[in-house]
Short mmCIF file of C-alpha atoms in Angstrom, two decimals:
data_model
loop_
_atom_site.label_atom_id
_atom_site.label_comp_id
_atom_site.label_asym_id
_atom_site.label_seq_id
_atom_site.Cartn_x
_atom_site.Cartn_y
_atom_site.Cartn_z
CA UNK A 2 52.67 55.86 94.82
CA UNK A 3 51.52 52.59 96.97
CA UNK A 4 47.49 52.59 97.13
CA UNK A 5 46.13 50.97 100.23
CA UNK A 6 42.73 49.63 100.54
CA UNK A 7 41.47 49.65 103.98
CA UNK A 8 38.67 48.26 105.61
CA UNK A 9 37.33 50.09 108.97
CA UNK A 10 36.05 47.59 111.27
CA UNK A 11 33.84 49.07 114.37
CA UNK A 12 31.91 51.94 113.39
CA UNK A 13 31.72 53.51 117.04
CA UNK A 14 32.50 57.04 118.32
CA UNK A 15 36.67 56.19 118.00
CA UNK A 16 36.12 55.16 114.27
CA UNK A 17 36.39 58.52 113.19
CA UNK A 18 39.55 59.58 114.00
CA UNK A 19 40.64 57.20 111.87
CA UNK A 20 38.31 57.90 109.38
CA UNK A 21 39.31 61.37 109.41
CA UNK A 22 42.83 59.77 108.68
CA UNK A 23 41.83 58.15 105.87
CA UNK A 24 39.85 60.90 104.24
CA UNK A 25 43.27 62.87 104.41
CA UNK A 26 45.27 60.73 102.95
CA UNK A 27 45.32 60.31 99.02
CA UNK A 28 46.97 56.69 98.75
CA UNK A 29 44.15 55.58 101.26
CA UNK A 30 40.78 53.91 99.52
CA UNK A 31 38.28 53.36 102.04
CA UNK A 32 36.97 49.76 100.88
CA UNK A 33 34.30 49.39 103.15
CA UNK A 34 32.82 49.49 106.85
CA UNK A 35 32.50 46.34 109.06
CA UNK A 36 30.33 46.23 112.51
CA UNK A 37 28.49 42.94 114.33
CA UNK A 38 25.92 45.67 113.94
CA UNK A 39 24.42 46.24 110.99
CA UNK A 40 22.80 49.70 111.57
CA UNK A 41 26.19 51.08 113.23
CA UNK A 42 27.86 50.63 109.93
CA UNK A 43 25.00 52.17 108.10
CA UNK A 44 24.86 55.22 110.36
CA UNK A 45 28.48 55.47 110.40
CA UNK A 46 27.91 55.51 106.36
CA UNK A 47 25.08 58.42 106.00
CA UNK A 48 27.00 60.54 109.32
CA UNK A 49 30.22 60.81 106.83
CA UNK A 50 28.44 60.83 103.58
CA UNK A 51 30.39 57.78 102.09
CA UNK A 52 29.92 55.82 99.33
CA UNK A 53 31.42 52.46 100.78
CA UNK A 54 30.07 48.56 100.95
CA UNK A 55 28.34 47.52 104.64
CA UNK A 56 29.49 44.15 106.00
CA UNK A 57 28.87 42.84 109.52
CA UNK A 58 31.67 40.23 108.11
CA UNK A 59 35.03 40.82 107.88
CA UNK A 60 36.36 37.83 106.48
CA UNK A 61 33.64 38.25 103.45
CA UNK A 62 34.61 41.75 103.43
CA UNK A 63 37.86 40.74 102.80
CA UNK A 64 37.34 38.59 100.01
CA UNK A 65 34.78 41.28 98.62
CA UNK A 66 36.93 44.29 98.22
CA UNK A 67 39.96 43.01 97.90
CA UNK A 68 41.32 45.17 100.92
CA UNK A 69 45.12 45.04 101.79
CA UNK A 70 44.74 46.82 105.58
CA UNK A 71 42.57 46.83 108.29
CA UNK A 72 41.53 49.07 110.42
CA UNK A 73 40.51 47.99 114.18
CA UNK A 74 38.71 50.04 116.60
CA UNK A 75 36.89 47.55 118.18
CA UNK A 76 35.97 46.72 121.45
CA UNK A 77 39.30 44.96 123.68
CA UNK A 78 37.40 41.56 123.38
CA UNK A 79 37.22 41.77 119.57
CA UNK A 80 40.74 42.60 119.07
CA UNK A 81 42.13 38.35 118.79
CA UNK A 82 38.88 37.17 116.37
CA UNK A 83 39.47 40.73 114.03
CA UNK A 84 43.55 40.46 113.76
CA UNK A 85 43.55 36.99 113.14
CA UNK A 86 40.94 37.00 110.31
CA UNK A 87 42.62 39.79 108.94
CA UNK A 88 46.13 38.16 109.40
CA UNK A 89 45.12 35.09 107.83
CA UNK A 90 43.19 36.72 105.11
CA UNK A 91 46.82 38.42 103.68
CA UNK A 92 46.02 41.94 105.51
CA UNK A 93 47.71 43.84 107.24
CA UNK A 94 46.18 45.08 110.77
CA UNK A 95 46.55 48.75 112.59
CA UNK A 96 44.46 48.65 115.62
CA UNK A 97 43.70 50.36 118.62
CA UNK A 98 45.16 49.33 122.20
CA UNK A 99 45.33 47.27 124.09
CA UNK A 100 46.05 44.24 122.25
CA UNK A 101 43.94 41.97 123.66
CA UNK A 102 42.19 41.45 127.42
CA UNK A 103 45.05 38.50 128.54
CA UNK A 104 48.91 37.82 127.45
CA UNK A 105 48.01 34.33 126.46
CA UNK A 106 45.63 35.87 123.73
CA UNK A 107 48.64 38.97 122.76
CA UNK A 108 51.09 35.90 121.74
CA UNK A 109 49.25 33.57 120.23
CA UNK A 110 48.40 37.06 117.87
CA UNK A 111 52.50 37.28 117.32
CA UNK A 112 53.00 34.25 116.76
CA UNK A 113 50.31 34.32 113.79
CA UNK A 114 52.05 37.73 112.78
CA UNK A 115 54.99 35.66 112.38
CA UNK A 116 53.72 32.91 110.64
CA UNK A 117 51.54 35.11 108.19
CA UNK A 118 54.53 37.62 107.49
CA UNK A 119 51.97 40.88 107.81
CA UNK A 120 52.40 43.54 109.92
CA UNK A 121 50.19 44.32 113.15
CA UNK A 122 50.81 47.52 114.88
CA UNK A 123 49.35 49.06 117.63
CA UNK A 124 47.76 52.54 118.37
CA UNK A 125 50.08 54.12 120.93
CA UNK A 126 49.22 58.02 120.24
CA UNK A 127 50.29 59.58 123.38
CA UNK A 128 53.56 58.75 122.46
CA UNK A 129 53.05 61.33 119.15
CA UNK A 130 53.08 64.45 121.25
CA UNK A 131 55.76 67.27 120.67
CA UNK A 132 56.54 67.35 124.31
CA UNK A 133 56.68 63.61 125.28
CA UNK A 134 59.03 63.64 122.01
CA UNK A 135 61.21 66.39 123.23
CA UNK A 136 61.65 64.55 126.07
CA UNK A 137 62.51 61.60 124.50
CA UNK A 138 65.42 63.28 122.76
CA UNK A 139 66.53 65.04 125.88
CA UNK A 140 67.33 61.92 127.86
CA UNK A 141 68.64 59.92 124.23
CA UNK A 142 70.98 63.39 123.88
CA UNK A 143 72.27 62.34 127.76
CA UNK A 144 71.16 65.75 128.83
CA UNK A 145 70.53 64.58 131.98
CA UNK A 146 72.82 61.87 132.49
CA UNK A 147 72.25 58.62 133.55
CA UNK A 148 69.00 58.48 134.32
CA UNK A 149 67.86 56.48 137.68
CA UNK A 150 64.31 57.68 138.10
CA UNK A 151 61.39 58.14 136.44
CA UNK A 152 57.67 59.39 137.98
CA UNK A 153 54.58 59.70 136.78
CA UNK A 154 51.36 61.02 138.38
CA UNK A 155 48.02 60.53 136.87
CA UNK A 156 44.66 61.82 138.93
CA UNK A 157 41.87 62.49 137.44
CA UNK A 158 37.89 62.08 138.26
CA UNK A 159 35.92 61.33 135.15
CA UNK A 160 32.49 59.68 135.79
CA UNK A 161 31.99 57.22 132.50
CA UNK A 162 29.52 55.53 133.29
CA UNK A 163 29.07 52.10 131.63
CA UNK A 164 31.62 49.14 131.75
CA UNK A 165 34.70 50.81 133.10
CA UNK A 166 32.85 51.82 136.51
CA UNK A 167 32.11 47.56 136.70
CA UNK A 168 35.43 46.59 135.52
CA UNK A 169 37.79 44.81 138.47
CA UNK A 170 40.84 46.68 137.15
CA UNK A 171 39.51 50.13 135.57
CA UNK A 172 42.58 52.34 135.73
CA UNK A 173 45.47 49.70 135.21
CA UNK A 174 43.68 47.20 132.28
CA UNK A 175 41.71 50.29 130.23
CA UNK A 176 43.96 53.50 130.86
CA UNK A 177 47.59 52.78 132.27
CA UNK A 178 48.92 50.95 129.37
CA UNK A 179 49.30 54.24 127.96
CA UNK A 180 51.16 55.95 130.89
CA UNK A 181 53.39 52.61 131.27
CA UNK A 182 54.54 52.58 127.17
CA UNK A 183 54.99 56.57 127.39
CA UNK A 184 57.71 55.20 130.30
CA UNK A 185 59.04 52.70 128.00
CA UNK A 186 59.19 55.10 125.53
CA UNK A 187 61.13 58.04 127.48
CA UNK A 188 63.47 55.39 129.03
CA UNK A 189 64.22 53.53 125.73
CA UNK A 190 64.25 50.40 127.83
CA UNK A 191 61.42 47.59 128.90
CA UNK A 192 60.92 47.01 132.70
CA UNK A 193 61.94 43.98 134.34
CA UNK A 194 59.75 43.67 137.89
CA UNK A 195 56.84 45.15 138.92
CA UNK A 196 55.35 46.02 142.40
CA UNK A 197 51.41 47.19 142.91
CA UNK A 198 49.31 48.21 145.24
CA UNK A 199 45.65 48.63 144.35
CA UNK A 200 42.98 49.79 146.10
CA UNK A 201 39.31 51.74 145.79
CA UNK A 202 39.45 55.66 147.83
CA UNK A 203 36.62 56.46 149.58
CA UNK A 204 33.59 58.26 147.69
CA UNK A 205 34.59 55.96 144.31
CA UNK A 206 31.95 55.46 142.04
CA UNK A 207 33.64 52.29 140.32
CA UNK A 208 33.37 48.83 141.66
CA UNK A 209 37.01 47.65 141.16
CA UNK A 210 39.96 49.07 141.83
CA UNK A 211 40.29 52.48 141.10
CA UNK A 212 43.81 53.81 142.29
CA UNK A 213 47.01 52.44 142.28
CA UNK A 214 50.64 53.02 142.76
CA UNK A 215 53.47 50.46 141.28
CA UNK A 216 57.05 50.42 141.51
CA UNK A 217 58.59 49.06 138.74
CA UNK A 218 62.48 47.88 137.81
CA UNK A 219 63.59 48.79 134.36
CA UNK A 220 66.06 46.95 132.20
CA UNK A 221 68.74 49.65 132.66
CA UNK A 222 68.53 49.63 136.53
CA UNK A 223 66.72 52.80 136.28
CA UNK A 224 63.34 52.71 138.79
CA UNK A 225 59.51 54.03 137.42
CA UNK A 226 56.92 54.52 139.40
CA UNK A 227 53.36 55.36 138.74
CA UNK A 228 50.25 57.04 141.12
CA UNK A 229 47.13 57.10 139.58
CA UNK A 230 43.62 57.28 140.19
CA UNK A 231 40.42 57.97 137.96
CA UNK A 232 38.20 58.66 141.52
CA UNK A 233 40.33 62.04 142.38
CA UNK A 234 38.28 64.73 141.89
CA UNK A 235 39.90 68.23 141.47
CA UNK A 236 43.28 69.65 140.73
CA UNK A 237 43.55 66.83 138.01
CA UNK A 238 46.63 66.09 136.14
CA UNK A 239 46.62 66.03 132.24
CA UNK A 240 45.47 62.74 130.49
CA UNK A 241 49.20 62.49 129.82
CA UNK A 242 50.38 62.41 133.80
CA UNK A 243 52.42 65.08 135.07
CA UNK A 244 56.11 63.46 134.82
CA UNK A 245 59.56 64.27 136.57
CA UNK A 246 62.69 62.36 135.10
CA UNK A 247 66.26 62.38 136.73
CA UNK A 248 69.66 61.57 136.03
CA UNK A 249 73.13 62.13 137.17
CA UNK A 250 73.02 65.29 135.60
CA UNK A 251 69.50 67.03 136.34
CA UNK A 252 66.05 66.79 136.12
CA UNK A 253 63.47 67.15 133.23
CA UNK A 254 59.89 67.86 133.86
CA UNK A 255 56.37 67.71 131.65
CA UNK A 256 53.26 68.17 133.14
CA UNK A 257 51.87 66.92 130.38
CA UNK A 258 50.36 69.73 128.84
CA UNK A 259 52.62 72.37 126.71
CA UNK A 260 55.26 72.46 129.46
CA UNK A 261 58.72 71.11 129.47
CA UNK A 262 61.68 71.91 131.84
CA UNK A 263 65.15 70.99 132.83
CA UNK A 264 67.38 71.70 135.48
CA UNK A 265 71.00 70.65 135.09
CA UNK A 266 74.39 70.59 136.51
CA UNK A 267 76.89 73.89 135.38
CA UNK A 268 80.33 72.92 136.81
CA UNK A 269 83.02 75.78 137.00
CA UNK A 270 86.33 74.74 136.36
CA UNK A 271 87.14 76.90 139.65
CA UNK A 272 85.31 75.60 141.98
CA UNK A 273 84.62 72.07 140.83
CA UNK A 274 82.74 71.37 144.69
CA UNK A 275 80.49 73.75 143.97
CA UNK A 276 77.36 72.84 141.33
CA UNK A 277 75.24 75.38 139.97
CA UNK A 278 72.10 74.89 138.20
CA UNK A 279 70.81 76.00 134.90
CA UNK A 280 66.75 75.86 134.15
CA UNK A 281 64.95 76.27 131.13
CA UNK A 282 62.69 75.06 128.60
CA UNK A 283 63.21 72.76 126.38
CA UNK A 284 62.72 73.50 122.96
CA UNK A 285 60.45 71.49 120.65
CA UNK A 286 62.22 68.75 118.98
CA UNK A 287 59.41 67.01 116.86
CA UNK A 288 58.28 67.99 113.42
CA UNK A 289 55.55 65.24 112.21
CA UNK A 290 51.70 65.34 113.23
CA UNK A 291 50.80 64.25 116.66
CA UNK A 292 48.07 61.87 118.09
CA UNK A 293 46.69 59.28 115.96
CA UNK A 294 47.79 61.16 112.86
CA UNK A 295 51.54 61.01 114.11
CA UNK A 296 50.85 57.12 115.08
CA UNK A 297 49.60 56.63 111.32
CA UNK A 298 51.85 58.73 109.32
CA UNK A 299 54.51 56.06 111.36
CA UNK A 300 52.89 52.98 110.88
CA UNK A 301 52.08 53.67 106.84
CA UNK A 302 56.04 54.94 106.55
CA UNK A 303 57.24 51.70 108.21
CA UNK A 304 54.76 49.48 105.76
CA UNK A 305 56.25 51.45 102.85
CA UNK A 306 59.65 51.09 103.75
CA UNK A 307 59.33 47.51 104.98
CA UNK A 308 60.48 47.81 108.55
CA UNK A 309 58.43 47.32 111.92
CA UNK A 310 57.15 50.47 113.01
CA UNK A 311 57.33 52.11 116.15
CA UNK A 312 54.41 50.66 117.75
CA UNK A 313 54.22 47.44 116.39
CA UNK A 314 52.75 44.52 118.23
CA UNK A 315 56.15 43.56 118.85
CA UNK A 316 56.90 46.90 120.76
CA UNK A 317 53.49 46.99 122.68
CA UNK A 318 54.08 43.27 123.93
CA UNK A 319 56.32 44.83 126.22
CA UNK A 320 53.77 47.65 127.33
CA UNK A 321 51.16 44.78 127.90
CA UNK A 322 53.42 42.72 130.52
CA UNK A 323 53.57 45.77 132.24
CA UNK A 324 49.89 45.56 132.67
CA UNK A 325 49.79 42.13 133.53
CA UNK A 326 52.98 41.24 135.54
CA UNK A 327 50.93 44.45 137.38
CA UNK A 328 47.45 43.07 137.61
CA UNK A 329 49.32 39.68 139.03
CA UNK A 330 51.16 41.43 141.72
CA UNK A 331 47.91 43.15 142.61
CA UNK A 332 46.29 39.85 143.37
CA UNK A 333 49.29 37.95 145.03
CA UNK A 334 50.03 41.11 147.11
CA UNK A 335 54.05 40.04 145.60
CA UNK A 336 56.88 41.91 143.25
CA UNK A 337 56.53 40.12 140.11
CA UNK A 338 59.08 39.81 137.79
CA UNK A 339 58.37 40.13 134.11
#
């Protein structure tokens, strides 16, 4: 049985999930906490009762404990100066999205992945849900044919307060990465050209651009498109979107809760002109843990069996263009291809 010592570097609110992770998991040894701030790590310590060394360094934490993973959930900024210390210290990095806050940053990280030969994967945990997963299979299983369209819709109204109400891009640079890699996900394929319109509804209580809708062109000719907004109050979709996918042979539909549902084509040999349609649910196809656990479980499995996991940085790359090649055609008012 492989032992892991990991090092958990931020010691904010999303440090516990993982936390909770590690507590869980018997080849886990929690080697120490890291924050710029001293007293976070401290609090972090006596909040969880653990017996653990503080550092507000992670390169002397490194070299202290002896730690083979890292753990990042710190702030977007962080993300370049935390991998790469970890990279080049012989760790091994799972962080939390996005990557980093430009592309530039993102592959300068994989080309140090590269050169250091250890493995940095990203948290992607909406794509560790039984539903999105059963969806997945449907469209793999050619259930509903070739598929040619994809749509998502994401509305909801939460007042955060803080840096994401004075952030030029709210919506598209801290929350859509997620809704654009569950569409990479579902398709199986990367997108290839991008189209977005941004703009801030009346009554917003963020500064920047707070709804959007983009059109984008996926590798397989296959079109997604995404409306969102975090100023829409009531009648609010899930945090997952509410998605419709069709092919050539029917429709599938999750609205992002606990309910999935496809419509597709019944041909009788007697009539071939006519097409009837058969609905139902689709029945769960996805055994492991969900969220961040599901995420983790994948991400240790790949480590132990010495392949890139689902969400490595390699993967999310693609998810991140989105993002940009999206923020670009906001400004330039152009498609932009990817």
């Amino acid at each position: 049985m492989n032992i892991h010592k990991v090092i958990m570097v931020g010691c904010g609110g999303m440090a516990n999930i993982w936390l909770d992770y590690a507590d869980q998991q018997e080849t886990i040894e929690l080697a120490g906490l890291v924050d710029v701030k001293k007293e976070a790590a401290q609090q972090k310590a006596e909040e969880r009762e653990l017996q653990v060394p503080i550092f507000t360094d992670l390169q002397v934490a490194i070299e202290t404990t002896g730690a083979t993973i890292v753990f990042d959930a710190t702030i977007p900024a962080a993300h370049p100066h935390i991998v790469s210390t970890a990279l080049q210290a012989g760790c091994h990095v799972f962080g939390e999205k996005p990557m980093a806050e430009s592309l530039t940053d993102a592959n300068q990280m994989l080309e140090l992945v590269v050169k250091t030969d250890r493995a940095y994967n990203v948290m992607q945990n909406r794509r560790y849900l039984q539903e999105i997963r059963t969806l997945r299979a449907a469209v793999e299983q050619g259930l509903l044919g070739e598929v040619h369209t994809i749509n998502s819709d994401f509305y909801l109204g939460p007042h955060f307060g803080g840096f994401r109400e004075k952030m030029e891009h709210p919506l598209l640079v801290d929350m859509a990465i997620h809704t654009f890699d569950q569409a990479r996900f579902i398709s199986g394929c990367n997108a290839t050209s991008v189209y977005c319109h941004a703009f801030d509804p009346a009554g917003s209580w963020y500064d920047g651009y707070a709804s959007m809708t983009c059109i984008f062109e996926m590798e397989n000719g296959s079109v997604y498109t995404y409306r969102g907004s975090w100023a829409a109050e009531g009648l609010r979709t899930s945090w997952n979107g509410d998605w419709r996918i069709i092919g050539t042979k029917g429709t599938a539909t999750w609205d992002g809760f606990d309910k999935v549902e496809a419509e597709v084509v019944q041909e009788k040999k007697d009539m071939q002109f006519l097409r009837e349609m058969e609905r139902y649910s689709l029945p769960n196809s996805w055994q492991g843990r969900e969220s961040h656990f599901g995420c983790l479980d994948e991400m240790f499995a790949a480590l132990d069996q010495e392949r890139s996991a689902e969400t490595s940085c390699f993967d999310n790359i693609e998810s991140m263009k989105m993002v940009f090649a999206a923020m670009e055609s906001i400004e330039t008012g152009k498609k932009v291809n990817l």
